[in-house]
XYZ file of C-alpha atoms in Angstrom:
732
model
C -17.635 25.458 -35.124
C -21.153 24.126 -36.110
C -22.348 20.667 -35.433
C -21.468 18.799 -39.043
C -18.019 19.605 -38.579
C -18.036 18.288 -34.592
C -19.526 15.058 -35.042
C -16.448 14.564 -38.345
C -14.202 15.468 -35.674
C -15.035 13.527 -32.778
C -16.156 10.387 -35.810
C -19.651 9.469 -36.899
C -22.621 8.893 -34.697
C -23.676 5.199 -34.281
C -26.079 4.430 -37.502
C -29.445 2.510 -36.992
C -29.055 -1.229 -36.776
C -32.307 -3.847 -35.981
C -30.017 -6.643 -35.664
C -27.978 -4.986 -32.502
C -29.412 -6.382 -29.695
C -26.693 -5.487 -27.108
C -23.184 -7.737 -26.338
C -21.903 -8.939 -29.786
C -22.026 -12.625 -29.354
C -20.002 -13.705 -32.669
C -16.717 -12.184 -31.741
C -13.130 -13.189 -32.024
C -9.986 -12.660 -30.400
C -8.581 -9.225 -29.591
C -4.636 -8.501 -29.074
C -3.166 -11.455 -29.350
C 0.442 -10.083 -29.175
C -0.706 -8.529 -25.493
C -2.253 -11.944 -24.638
C 1.292 -14.034 -25.516
C 3.279 -11.414 -23.919
C 0.915 -11.402 -21.090
C 1.103 -15.461 -20.449
C 4.870 -15.133 -20.757
C 5.052 -12.478 -18.496
C 3.302 -14.988 -15.987
C 5.726 -17.974 -16.611
C 8.658 -15.239 -16.574
C 7.099 -14.568 -12.796
C 6.821 -17.949 -11.526
C 10.474 -18.273 -12.755
C 11.425 -15.482 -10.479
C 9.700 -16.706 -7.779
C 11.168 -19.900 -7.986
C 14.620 -18.386 -8.249
C 13.811 -15.918 -5.159
C 12.697 -18.699 -3.327
C 15.734 -20.987 -3.676
C 18.437 -17.938 -3.240
C 16.518 -16.202 -0.313
C 16.476 -16.549 3.060
C 14.041 -14.901 5.396
C 16.202 -16.021 8.619
C 18.155 -12.637 7.772
C 15.681 -10.247 8.475
C 14.637 -12.112 11.825
C 17.402 -12.987 13.956
C 21.015 -11.229 14.644
C 24.154 -12.530 12.586
C 27.370 -13.369 14.595
C 30.893 -12.705 13.193
C 30.865 -16.384 11.162
C 27.576 -15.412 9.231
C 25.296 -17.909 11.777
C 21.596 -16.818 13.031
C 21.354 -16.053 16.814
C 18.225 -18.098 18.711
C 17.644 -20.314 14.978
C 15.495 -22.869 16.252
C 17.295 -26.323 15.161
C 20.760 -25.194 15.526
C 23.475 -24.944 18.163
C 23.051 -21.448 18.619
C 18.697 -22.343 19.184
C 19.197 -21.173 22.974
C 21.961 -18.452 22.268
C 19.130 -15.659 21.124
C 21.123 -12.555 22.230
C 24.405 -11.027 20.049
C 27.100 -9.808 22.084
C 29.841 -6.864 20.925
C 33.617 -8.325 22.136
C 34.337 -4.086 22.357
C 31.339 -2.148 22.263
C 33.843 0.721 22.201
C 34.487 -0.283 18.418
C 30.877 1.004 17.928
C 31.661 4.238 18.051
C 33.865 4.635 14.835
C 32.285 6.081 11.713
C 32.812 2.834 9.850
C 29.744 1.859 11.531
C 27.369 3.951 9.933
C 29.559 2.871 6.408
C 29.891 -0.899 6.391
C 26.590 -1.078 8.602
C 28.580 -3.612 11.256
C 30.767 -2.938 14.406
C 34.630 -3.454 13.474
C 34.496 -5.952 16.750
C 33.875 -9.476 17.125
C 30.243 -10.341 17.792
C 29.194 -13.408 19.201
C 25.671 -15.182 19.832
C 25.623 -15.905 23.731
C 22.432 -16.942 25.979
C 22.171 -14.104 28.051
C 23.778 -11.000 28.382
C 27.163 -9.898 30.683
C 25.466 -8.658 34.488
C 28.605 -7.974 35.912
C 31.910 -5.636 35.023
C 34.831 -8.069 34.647
C 38.091 -7.806 33.054
C 39.623 -10.871 31.117
C 43.209 -10.327 33.616
C 40.714 -10.372 37.037
C 38.643 -12.544 36.031
C 41.485 -15.507 35.452
C 41.985 -14.896 39.293
C 38.541 -16.107 40.449
C 37.459 -19.544 39.642
C 34.022 -18.402 39.464
C 34.376 -15.410 37.569
C 36.579 -17.208 35.457
C 33.983 -19.628 34.593
C 30.845 -16.759 33.962
C 33.573 -14.845 31.403
C 34.075 -18.074 29.690
C 30.256 -17.785 28.573
C 31.055 -14.661 26.229
C 34.183 -16.927 24.654
C 34.733 -17.995 21.233
C 36.098 -21.338 21.859
C 37.445 -22.346 25.507
C 41.062 -20.957 25.691
C 42.314 -23.550 28.322
C 44.984 -22.491 30.319
C 46.138 -19.778 28.077
C 47.600 -16.610 28.899
C 45.376 -13.328 29.052
C 47.655 -11.780 26.523
C 47.903 -14.920 24.045
C 43.966 -15.275 24.577
C 43.747 -11.714 23.177
C 46.201 -12.148 20.504
C 44.123 -15.027 19.438
C 40.694 -12.766 19.490
C 39.367 -15.645 21.766
C 37.502 -13.480 24.369
C 36.988 -9.910 24.854
C 39.178 -7.788 26.919
C 35.972 -6.859 29.253
C 33.044 -7.389 30.116
C 30.097 -4.551 30.441
C 26.713 -5.080 32.397
C 24.328 -4.695 29.405
C 20.522 -5.733 28.785
C 18.823 -7.170 25.715
C 17.652 -4.269 23.302
C 16.022 -6.111 19.996
C 17.922 -9.589 20.672
C 21.290 -7.620 21.107
C 23.536 -6.802 24.156
C 24.217 -3.146 24.931
C 25.402 -1.112 27.988
C 23.197 -0.873 30.720
C 23.035 3.203 30.587
C 21.647 4.842 33.321
C 22.308 8.407 35.100
C 23.112 9.571 38.923
C 22.839 13.112 39.221
C 22.893 13.964 35.919
C 26.318 11.825 35.220
C 26.080 9.008 32.646
C 26.915 5.243 34.910
C 27.307 1.739 33.649
C 25.926 -0.673 36.104
C 25.766 2.034 38.681
C 29.307 3.454 38.146
C 30.315 6.255 36.587
C 33.949 4.653 35.266
C 34.547 1.111 33.847
C 37.587 -0.342 33.305
C 38.408 -1.469 29.524
C 40.656 -4.057 29.843
C 43.648 -2.467 28.979
C 44.178 -1.031 32.684
C 42.758 2.279 31.787
C 39.658 3.639 33.779
C 37.286 4.934 30.621
C 34.337 7.088 31.363
C 30.821 5.718 31.074
C 29.232 8.689 28.767
C 32.249 7.300 26.111
C 29.936 4.294 25.257
C 26.966 6.736 24.104
C 28.529 7.277 21.222
C 29.074 3.631 20.506
C 25.345 3.000 21.473
C 24.362 5.227 19.542
C 25.980 4.472 16.543
C 24.885 0.799 16.696
C 21.534 1.859 17.192
C 21.237 3.722 14.312
C 22.449 0.522 12.424
C 19.465 -1.516 13.405
C 16.792 0.896 14.279
C 15.172 0.065 10.330
C 15.422 -3.925 11.668
C 13.936 -2.788 15.357
C 10.881 -1.089 13.643
C 9.854 -3.787 11.534
C 10.387 -6.071 13.786
C 8.406 -4.582 15.935
C 5.492 -3.974 13.777
C 6.000 -7.759 12.433
C 5.230 -8.369 16.438
C 1.917 -6.083 16.811
C 0.719 -8.058 13.401
C 1.003 -11.515 15.385
C -0.682 -9.964 18.410
C -3.463 -8.417 16.921
C -3.916 -10.663 12.946
C -7.343 -12.018 13.833
C -8.952 -8.634 15.391
C -7.520 -7.100 11.921
C -9.402 -9.866 9.841
C -12.346 -9.559 11.901
C -12.378 -5.889 11.802
C -12.155 -6.389 7.736
C -14.685 -8.873 7.930
C -17.334 -6.141 9.655
C -15.980 -3.740 7.068
C -17.036 -6.109 4.448
C -20.611 -6.820 5.239
C -21.484 -3.416 6.353
C -20.490 -2.603 2.999
C -22.593 -5.253 1.497
C -25.487 -4.107 3.388
C -25.149 -0.525 2.886
C -25.216 -1.633 -1.134
C -27.864 -3.891 -0.417
C -29.750 -0.851 1.158
C -28.742 1.752 -1.813
C -30.464 -1.326 -4.510
C -33.832 -1.108 -2.233
C -33.531 2.503 -1.150
C -31.414 4.782 -3.679
C -32.815 8.088 -2.926
C -32.953 7.927 1.113
C -29.854 6.150 1.703
C -27.867 8.867 -0.168
C -29.138 11.537 1.845
C -28.454 9.244 5.217
C -25.171 8.797 3.830
C -24.561 12.441 3.309
C -25.932 13.036 6.486
C -23.971 11.045 8.713
C -20.656 11.823 7.002
C -21.348 15.768 8.057
C -22.251 13.772 11.567
C -18.730 11.501 11.533
C -17.008 14.824 10.816
C -18.289 17.255 12.977
C -18.244 14.720 16.008
C -14.184 14.389 15.015
C -14.264 18.279 15.336
C -15.782 18.084 18.537
C -13.696 15.426 19.970
C -10.410 17.007 18.440
C -11.519 20.248 20.163
C -12.154 18.489 23.764
C -9.093 16.665 23.335
C -7.120 20.464 22.964
C -9.176 22.003 25.751
C -8.606 19.032 28.234
C -4.447 18.778 27.222
C -4.219 22.612 28.330
C -3.035 21.909 31.706
C -1.130 18.522 31.071
C 2.770 18.738 31.775
C 4.277 18.698 28.269
C 1.571 19.072 26.189
C 2.516 22.660 24.907
C 5.398 20.917 23.171
C 5.204 22.176 19.064
C 5.391 19.161 16.580
C 8.615 20.699 15.541
C 9.993 20.270 18.589
C 8.978 16.888 19.855
C 10.119 15.552 15.871
C 10.115 12.340 14.844
C 8.888 9.889 16.810
C 7.729 6.136 15.684
C 5.483 5.667 18.724
C 2.723 7.629 16.956
C 0.378 7.344 19.799
C 3.424 10.243 21.676
C 2.150 12.837 18.967
C -1.780 12.183 20.769
C -0.532 14.199 23.777
C 0.571 17.115 22.058
C -2.010 19.558 21.940
C -0.583 20.862 18.662
C -1.511 17.422 17.081
C -5.386 18.304 17.825
C -5.702 21.237 16.687
C -4.131 20.380 13.245
C -6.974 17.507 13.405
C -10.053 19.894 14.019
C -8.452 22.198 11.476
C -8.300 19.904 8.884
C -11.319 18.608 9.630
C -12.973 21.686 9.625
C -11.884 22.014 6.445
C -12.905 19.044 4.718
C -16.164 19.741 6.237
C -16.219 22.878 4.959
C -15.417 21.887 1.321
C -18.021 19.219 1.594
C -21.411 20.968 2.659
C -20.045 24.074 -0.237
C -19.981 21.321 -3.127
C -23.141 19.479 -1.616
C -24.604 23.382 -2.236
C -23.061 24.194 -5.937
C -24.046 20.790 -6.194
C -27.218 20.628 -5.055
C -29.502 20.673 -8.225
C -26.756 17.893 -10.126
C -26.928 15.903 -7.151
C -30.656 14.807 -7.210
C -30.376 13.944 -10.809
C -27.182 11.928 -10.234
C -29.163 10.144 -7.191
C -31.666 9.216 -9.820
C -29.062 7.834 -11.948
C -27.833 5.694 -8.483
C -31.472 4.608 -8.551
C -31.525 3.371 -11.811
C -27.886 1.997 -11.651
C -30.143 -0.070 -8.517
C -32.754 -1.111 -11.148
C -30.039 -2.707 -12.928
C -28.478 -4.485 -9.907
C -31.652 -6.187 -8.877
C -31.633 -7.772 -12.389
C -27.645 -8.346 -12.146
C -27.501 -9.227 -8.380
C -24.849 -11.725 -8.475
C -22.635 -8.272 -9.741
C -22.791 -7.723 -5.770
C -20.805 -10.760 -4.840
C -18.618 -10.846 -7.869
C -16.174 -8.123 -6.239
C -14.730 -10.917 -3.791
C -13.997 -12.995 -6.710
C -11.501 -9.613 -6.994
C -10.825 -9.713 -3.285
C -9.632 -12.786 -3.802
C -7.346 -12.829 -6.813
C -5.839 -9.454 -5.684
C -4.636 -10.957 -1.909
C -2.942 -14.304 -3.964
C -0.730 -11.828 -6.333
C -0.488 -9.167 -3.121
C 0.528 -12.135 -1.165
C 3.030 -13.642 -3.971
C 4.622 -10.155 -4.904
C 5.081 -9.726 -1.021
C 6.914 -13.081 -0.810
C 8.734 -12.975 -3.857
C 10.123 -9.041 -2.670
C 11.247 -10.779 0.918
C 13.123 -13.640 -0.703
C 15.212 -11.473 -3.098
C 15.940 -8.813 -0.808
C 17.852 -11.847 1.575
C 19.042 -13.874 -1.079
C 22.487 -12.037 -0.869
C 25.531 -14.166 0.612
C 27.506 -13.523 3.054
C 30.127 -10.828 2.927
C 33.246 -11.093 4.931
C 35.981 -8.030 5.656
C 39.184 -7.063 6.811
C 38.585 -5.045 10.317
C 41.497 -3.842 12.258
C 40.919 -4.078 15.961
C 43.847 -1.743 16.668
C 44.470 1.496 15.227
C 47.476 0.380 13.359
C 47.819 0.876 9.371
C 46.502 -2.084 7.121
C 46.719 -2.264 3.588
C 44.033 -5.252 3.933
C 41.445 -3.044 6.007
C 37.871 -2.872 4.521
C 38.956 -5.785 1.433
C 36.909 -9.033 1.494
C 38.222 -12.392 3.063
C 37.608 -15.874 3.724
C 36.976 -16.397 7.330
C 37.774 -20.138 6.645
C 41.401 -19.429 6.378
C 42.273 -16.203 7.454
C 44.240 -17.338 10.391
C 46.615 -18.494 7.989
C 46.560 -16.261 5.155
C 48.934 -12.899 4.236
C 46.541 -11.077 5.242
C 47.133 -12.187 8.850
C 50.516 -12.442 9.087
C 50.979 -8.584 7.711
C 48.010 -7.390 9.705
C 48.188 -9.574 12.667
C 45.432 -7.178 14.566
C 42.780 -7.496 11.929
C 40.015 -9.613 12.282
C 37.533 -10.962 9.283
C 34.174 -10.667 10.399
C 31.136 -10.869 8.654
C 30.006 -7.274 7.021
C 26.107 -7.777 5.585
C 25.036 -10.030 2.524
C 25.747 -8.932 -0.218
C 27.306 -11.023 -3.745
C 29.476 -10.340 -6.919
C 27.523 -12.713 -9.132
C 25.646 -11.352 -11.708
C 22.714 -12.391 -9.853
C 23.376 -10.729 -6.738
C 24.295 -7.149 -8.978
C 21.135 -7.193 -10.308
C 19.020 -7.957 -7.585
C 17.564 -4.289 -7.781
C 16.658 -4.907 -11.127
C 14.590 -7.992 -10.263
C 13.314 -5.975 -7.577
C 12.060 -3.873 -10.113
C 10.776 -6.571 -12.521
C 8.701 -7.869 -9.381
C 7.480 -4.674 -8.921
C 6.541 -4.324 -12.690
C 4.411 -7.611 -12.833
C 2.361 -6.960 -9.769
C 1.293 -3.958 -11.302
C 0.408 -5.500 -14.264
C -1.205 -8.705 -12.650
C -3.340 -6.168 -10.340
C -4.288 -4.571 -12.999
C -5.033 -7.423 -15.050
C -7.804 -8.607 -12.317
C -8.749 -5.186 -12.108
C -9.747 -4.340 -15.253
C -10.919 -8.069 -16.124
C -13.842 -7.330 -13.060
C -14.504 -4.033 -14.728
C -15.209 -5.227 -17.940
C -17.110 -8.111 -16.381
C -19.492 -6.167 -15.067
C -19.611 -3.650 -18.064
C -20.582 -6.909 -20.256
C -23.241 -7.724 -18.047
C -25.250 -3.947 -17.594
C -24.503 -4.044 -21.248
C -26.805 -6.967 -21.597
C -29.479 -5.527 -19.016
C -29.415 -2.403 -20.935
C -29.870 -3.462 -24.432
C -32.684 -5.985 -23.456
C -35.823 -4.811 -24.827
C -37.818 -6.966 -22.169
C -35.794 -7.178 -19.296
C -37.493 -10.525 -18.247
C -37.271 -12.409 -21.471
C -33.981 -11.143 -23.316
C -31.608 -10.862 -20.414
C -29.342 -13.839 -20.007
C -29.719 -16.252 -17.526
C -26.284 -15.763 -15.629
C -25.345 -12.526 -17.223
C -22.034 -12.227 -14.760
C -20.940 -15.386 -15.987
C -21.682 -15.190 -19.578
C -19.595 -11.704 -19.930
C -16.874 -13.266 -17.638
C -16.013 -16.271 -19.841
C -16.483 -13.595 -22.906
C -13.745 -11.444 -21.416
C -11.042 -14.226 -20.715
C -12.243 -16.337 -23.834
C -11.576 -13.210 -26.489
C -10.042 -10.240 -25.172
C -7.217 -11.594 -22.115
C -4.976 -9.792 -25.085
C -7.473 -6.319 -24.770
C -7.179 -6.408 -21.154
C -3.264 -7.418 -21.023
C -2.804 -3.899 -23.270
C -5.011 -1.807 -21.127
C -3.358 -2.895 -18.359
C 0.389 -2.985 -19.079
C 0.048 0.953 -20.313
C -1.175 1.810 -16.893
C 1.842 -0.539 -15.472
C 4.306 1.527 -17.124
C 2.921 4.596 -16.287
C 3.184 3.352 -12.370
C 6.643 1.999 -12.695
C 7.522 5.249 -13.781
C 5.911 6.855 -10.772
C 7.465 4.613 -8.370
C 11.125 5.160 -10.124
C 10.747 8.970 -9.756
C 10.020 8.450 -6.082
C 13.005 6.544 -5.759
C 14.892 9.103 -7.666
C 13.120 11.583 -5.297
C 14.863 9.426 -2.210
C 18.151 9.643 -3.564
C 18.276 12.940 -4.595
C 16.520 14.525 -1.109
C 20.176 15.753 0.400
C 20.831 17.315 -3.211
C 20.953 20.892 -3.520
C 20.108 21.408 -7.000
C 16.434 23.178 -6.901
C 16.129 22.706 -10.610
C 16.200 19.225 -10.419
C 14.153 18.989 -7.313
C 11.533 21.523 -9.316
C 11.934 19.384 -12.174
C 10.963 15.830 -10.668
C 8.574 17.357 -8.917
C 6.778 18.525 -11.923
C 7.409 15.139 -13.794
C 5.627 13.383 -10.667
C 2.660 15.727 -11.160
C 2.528 15.219 -14.431
C 2.794 11.381 -14.079
C -0.306 11.089 -11.623
C -1.989 13.171 -14.307
C -1.650 10.639 -16.954
C -2.510 7.499 -14.779
C -5.519 8.866 -13.634
C -6.438 9.625 -17.499
C -5.405 6.284 -18.519
C -7.784 4.771 -15.716
C -10.408 6.675 -16.750
C -10.135 5.922 -20.737
C -9.112 2.296 -20.085
C -12.426 1.863 -17.610
C -14.928 3.228 -20.863
C -12.820 1.288 -23.341
C -13.410 -1.898 -21.402
C -17.132 -1.367 -21.912
C -16.985 -0.868 -25.476
C -14.922 -4.001 -25.674
C -17.259 -6.019 -23.497
C -20.317 -4.351 -25.942
C -18.886 -4.814 -29.866
C -15.911 -7.179 -28.897
C -13.164 -4.906 -30.824
C -9.592 -4.537 -29.833
C -8.367 -2.165 -27.393
C -7.267 0.784 -29.717
C -10.342 0.408 -31.460
C -12.553 0.462 -28.517
C -10.625 3.096 -26.468
C -10.850 5.366 -29.411
C -14.735 4.913 -29.894
C -15.152 5.321 -26.304
C -13.599 8.810 -26.130
C -15.266 9.716 -29.374
C -18.605 8.794 -27.734
C -17.774 10.859 -24.641
C -16.504 14.043 -27.027
C -19.890 13.725 -28.223
C -21.899 14.160 -24.976
C -18.882 15.900 -23.477
C -21.605 17.874 -21.670
C -23.439 15.325 -19.977
C -20.044 13.813 -18.863
C -19.452 16.689 -17.233
C -22.498 17.072 -14.957
C -22.892 13.799 -14.576
C -19.752 11.614 -13.953
C -17.959 13.337 -11.399
C -20.993 14.419 -9.079
C -21.847 10.946 -9.084
C -18.269 9.876 -8.216
C -18.526 12.298 -5.322
C -22.088 10.856 -3.763
C -19.708 7.275 -4.048
C -17.057 8.680 -2.213
C -19.067 9.672 0.691
C -20.132 6.445 0.945
C -16.586 4.985 1.220
C -15.647 7.698 3.467
C -18.939 6.940 5.894
C -17.529 3.395 5.877
C -14.193 4.006 6.455
C -14.872 6.818 9.112
C -16.855 4.448 11.028
C -14.806 1.174 11.127
C -11.466 3.278 11.835
C -13.436 5.738 14.567
C -14.158 1.865 16.141
C -11.219 0.341 15.711
C -9.217 3.807 16.969
C -11.160 3.724 20.248
C -10.606 -0.324 20.667
C -6.586 -0.213 20.120
C -5.868 2.849 21.690
C -7.943 1.347 25.180
C -10.287 4.093 25.286
C -12.992 1.181 24.795
C -14.695 -0.290 28.066
C -13.656 -3.942 25.903
C -10.237 -3.305 28.047
C -9.495 -7.064 28.598
C -9.838 -7.756 25.203
C -7.272 -5.160 23.486
C -3.882 -6.775 22.577
C -0.600 -5.484 23.834
C 1.061 -3.569 21.099
C 4.293 -1.536 20.529
C 2.255 0.585 18.264
C -1.658 0.358 18.528
C -1.661 2.715 14.910
C -0.328 -0.354 13.346
C -3.741 -2.616 13.197
C -5.765 0.949 12.654
C -4.118 1.815 9.832
C -3.954 -1.611 8.175
C -7.958 -1.688 9.026
C -8.705 1.731 7.485
C -6.538 0.786 4.405
C -8.398 -2.476 4.171
C -11.685 -0.736 4.958
C -11.167 1.490 1.940
C -10.256 -0.972 -0.715
C -13.244 -3.289 0.369
C -15.742 -0.798 0.557
C -14.037 0.459 -2.934
C -14.559 -3.008 -4.293
C -18.638 -2.775 -3.697
C -19.290 0.661 -4.593
C -17.315 -0.097 -8.006
C -20.057 -1.957 -8.807
C -22.194 0.907 -8.502
C -20.117 3.029 -10.636
C -19.345 0.604 -13.385
C -22.720 0.642 -13.412
C -23.569 4.156 -13.842
C -20.393 4.117 -16.476
C -21.487 1.583 -18.813
C -25.677 3.128 -18.415
C -24.323 6.046 -19.354
C -22.203 4.936 -22.602
C -25.217 2.360 -23.574
C -27.540 5.297 -23.392
C -25.282 7.352 -25.637
C -25.293 5.015 -27.906
C -28.949 4.174 -27.651
C -29.610 8.449 -28.134
C -27.575 7.953 -31.670
C -29.093 4.954 -32.831
C -32.770 5.216 -31.853
C -34.918 8.373 -31.878
C -37.935 6.833 -30.216
C -40.383 5.712 -32.749
C -42.520 3.163 -33.050
C -39.638 1.568 -35.548
C -36.532 2.553 -33.775
C -37.787 2.491 -30.046
C -35.454 3.825 -27.093
C -33.741 0.829 -25.330
C -33.696 3.290 -22.090
C -36.388 3.049 -19.396
C -38.796 6.642 -19.864
C -37.186 7.673 -16.744
C -33.666 7.278 -17.217
C -34.349 9.263 -20.438
C -35.859 11.796 -18.215
C -32.837 11.966 -16.216
C -30.195 12.336 -18.235
C -32.183 14.967 -20.515
C -31.833 17.281 -17.803
C -28.398 16.869 -17.483
C -27.802 19.148 -20.215
C -29.119 22.370 -21.497
C -28.352 22.158 -25.359
C -30.178 19.840 -27.547
C -30.242 16.200 -27.308
C -27.665 14.476 -29.844
C -29.897 13.056 -32.811
C -29.275 10.492 -35.533
C -28.702 12.604 -38.923
C -31.266 10.287 -40.468
C -34.145 11.826 -38.404
C -35.246 15.927 -37.743
C -33.936 17.047 -34.423
C -37.965 18.091 -33.303
C -38.354 13.915 -33.195
C -35.871 14.147 -30.123
C -38.482 14.264 -27.532
C -38.218 12.502 -23.988
C -40.505 9.548 -23.619
C -41.762 11.162 -20.638
C -42.706 14.382 -21.231
C -44.996 14.932 -18.143
C -43.421 16.931 -15.641
C -45.588 17.363 -12.392
C -44.317 18.049 -8.823
C -44.636 14.874 -7.824
C -41.848 13.291 -10.558
C -39.906 16.519 -9.648
C -39.858 15.468 -6.181
C -39.519 11.606 -6.178
C -36.365 12.307 -8.654
C -34.668 14.193 -5.879
C -35.734 11.920 -2.587
C -36.987 8.694 -4.005
């Protein structure tokens, strides 16, 4: 295929236009339909939030709930001082129904304290003090009723077992004495029906109840860890922000030196990690229990347990060694291209020097994203807690009952037909659900909430990309950088994007959001099909997940370049995406050489900042630093560390995205410049001689030229190639 056919396949090169001076000022609104759809989506999101906030109740995930659906320990209610949930007959929790209905089939009551002594109803009534104590665990004062009548009406439990509070629930205080399970230091207990039971019979009940509340327990502990360490997390993220900003500013003035320092620091940090992991692996050799394998240990929510296993540190050392080997090999094989990429980053630094406010703009993006994330999270919590209490019939005895597990109304259950036909049943709170259309489609509303979250977040990100692209394009197409640039290029570009191209931003972010929601749905299906044995279905699902991951990366790349073209020419999204794609394909060699190499160097910068902040956080929260008095008391110290590491990465990514967007914009403008102009006095290049020299080195083939000028006229502006210039490209 010759050059003419290649150009025809990917569109015609740009023609010389003497009136073109950068981003078009006289433009009109684009993709109006998508703009209207986005506004309607925002309004519907507000309606969804109001609906969720009016129906939801976060107390349902904070407080335990008794059999009447009341919250134990809720401030401002009669149960304010009754913080613990007591089970009338904990043995009922051993039933498989617990795992099916997520509720023990026994009466549950909010109490001030858990029972601390073994008693039965019959023995307690014989002693005044015991009876006074026993009545604390009754639904109401039974008065002078006999024990049989009390049990018949379900007013009091048949027995009390010494218990301890666990996640605000009273569980038997089980222990071991010479290998035998005990409760209250005894191996047996009386069940209130005249039978002596083994303490070991309580184990299945406690185990099933633990399974039911495990998720809530973990969430509660994580929430408590956040309340204990939130100020340290904010401080760490502020430090990460300052560190990222300082690094970017230094990169502006010392681009070449900072990149090589960054590469060296990354290698040093990884090397230190390998040495530290190896040191821990050797030191744990004589520690009892340290030779347990990860498979034998299994999954543990307390991640600190893994740090006492030698195999964990060995795995860390191997992973870090592989990462360092990959980085070193990439540096060796890409050493020449890295020098060119460094010079391109230096040229981008000059552009940022003329648009310094671009370094601050990521803070606006962070602020908007924080609002969107908070709105999504709050709406999701209220949606998940907007169910109504559901009551069902539970059979307290082993007798058959046709109404078992059917819904009931606790208000009139004692006089209902169900109670008359099945006198030993109870109408107990089971879970939060509902039969209305709203409750049936809650999962759909959750996915809609997630979709709108993706759309809004992608819109804000796209707005930042188009704003920066317009500002840097104004720099590139200014022939005299001091005179021809607008006074406030960032604000001017932001105004153009919001006024004319909200629809284009919404269109691009909508496409990306649909793909992201499909990926979430695939993950949801994968979770549901984990127990399935159909290997073909698993293989197909895995292929779909991989394909949509690749598609998401491709769409992000195309959107990014489309926004640059929209910022320059003011055309709609589809036309801009096509023009950007054709322009890149006409310069495919330069794209392959420079794009990923520059991204690799910027990624190393993010990795360095995340590594530094993460290592400091680990030593602080794990108690290994010398500032021991300031370390908060946490259940899982990995919670703040993981939060800080993830937050630091996004902060570093936000600041480094300024450089990435600048490089991409300069590259597209450079390709346009080569097609529009030929470097002559009549059609001079807008690029600097240094940029022309840098990008001309990135390909061995002929430089693309305008059809109106002969190929031999396309020569670099700066043809002098002495050793000093060669060295400066790589190091300075």
